[in-house]
Short mmCIF file of C-alpha atoms in Angstrom, two decimals:
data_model
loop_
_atom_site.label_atom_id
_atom_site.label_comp_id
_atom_site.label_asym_id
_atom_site.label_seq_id
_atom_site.Cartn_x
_atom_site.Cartn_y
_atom_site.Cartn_z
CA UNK K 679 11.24 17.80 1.21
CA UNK K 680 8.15 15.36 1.40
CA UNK K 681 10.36 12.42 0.66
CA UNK K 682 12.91 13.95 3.41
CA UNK K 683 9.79 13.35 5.76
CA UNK K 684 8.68 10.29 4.73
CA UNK K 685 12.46 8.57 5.12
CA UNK K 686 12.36 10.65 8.79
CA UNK K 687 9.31 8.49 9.47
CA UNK K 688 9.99 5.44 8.36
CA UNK K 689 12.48 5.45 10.68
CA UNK K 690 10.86 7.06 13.57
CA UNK K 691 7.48 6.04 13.99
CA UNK K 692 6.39 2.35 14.45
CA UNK K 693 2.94 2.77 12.46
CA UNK K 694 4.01 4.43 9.51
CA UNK K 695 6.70 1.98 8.66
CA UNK K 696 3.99 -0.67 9.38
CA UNK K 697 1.59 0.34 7.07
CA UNK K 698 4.75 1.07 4.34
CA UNK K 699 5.29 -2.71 4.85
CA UNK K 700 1.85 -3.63 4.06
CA UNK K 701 1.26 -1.09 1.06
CA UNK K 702 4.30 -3.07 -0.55
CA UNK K 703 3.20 -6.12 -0.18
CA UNK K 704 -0.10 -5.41 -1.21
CA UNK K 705 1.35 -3.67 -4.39
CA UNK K 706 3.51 -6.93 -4.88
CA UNK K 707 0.37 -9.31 -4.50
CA UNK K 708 -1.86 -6.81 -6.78
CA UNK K 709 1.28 -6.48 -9.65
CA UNK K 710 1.15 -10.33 -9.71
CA UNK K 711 -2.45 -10.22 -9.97
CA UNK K 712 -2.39 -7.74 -12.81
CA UNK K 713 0.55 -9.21 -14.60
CA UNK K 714 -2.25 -12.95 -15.04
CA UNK K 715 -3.51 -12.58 -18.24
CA UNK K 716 -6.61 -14.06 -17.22
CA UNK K 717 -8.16 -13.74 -13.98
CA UNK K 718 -10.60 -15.91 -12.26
CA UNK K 719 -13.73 -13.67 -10.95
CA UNK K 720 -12.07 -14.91 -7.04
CA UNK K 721 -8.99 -12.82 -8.90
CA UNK K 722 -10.98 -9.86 -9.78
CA UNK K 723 -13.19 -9.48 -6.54
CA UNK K 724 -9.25 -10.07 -4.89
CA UNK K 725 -7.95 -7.51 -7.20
CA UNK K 726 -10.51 -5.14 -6.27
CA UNK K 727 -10.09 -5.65 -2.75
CA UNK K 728 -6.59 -5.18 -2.84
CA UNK K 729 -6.76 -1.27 -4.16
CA UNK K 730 -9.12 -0.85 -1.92
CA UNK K 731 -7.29 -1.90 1.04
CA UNK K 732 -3.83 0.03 -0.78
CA UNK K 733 -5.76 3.04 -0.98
CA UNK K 734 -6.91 3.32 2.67
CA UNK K 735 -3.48 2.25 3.97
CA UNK K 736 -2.34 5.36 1.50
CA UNK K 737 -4.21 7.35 3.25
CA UNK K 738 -3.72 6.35 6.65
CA UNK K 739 0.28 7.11 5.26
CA UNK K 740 -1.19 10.99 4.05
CA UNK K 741 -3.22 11.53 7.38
CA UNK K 742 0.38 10.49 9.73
CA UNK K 743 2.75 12.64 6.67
CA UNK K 744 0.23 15.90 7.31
CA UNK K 745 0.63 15.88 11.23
#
């Protein structure tokens, strides 16, 4: 059923499909990151960043799912 929603608002609302865009590409950039194995510390801090930024776009995704 949750999936059922999210598919109804990808299509539907503007924001939600937005923020789906970015959470992918974040999740690309971060998988790429993760996949080095070595990182530069500029890597790490990015790396860090990057589930940071995924997690609050996740949630931003949660908040618009719930209403």
């Amino acid at each position: 059923m949750a999936e059922d929603v999210k598919h109804q608002l990808l299509e539907t609302n503007e924001e939600y499909r937005e923020l789906a865009v970015k959470h992918h590409t974040l999740d690309d950039r971060l998988r790429a990151l993760e996949a080095k194995q070595h990182r530069s510390d500029e890597e790490y801090v990015e790396e860090v960043s990057l589930k940071k930024r995924k997690l609050h776009i996740k949630d931003r995704m949660e908040s618009i799912l719930r209403q």
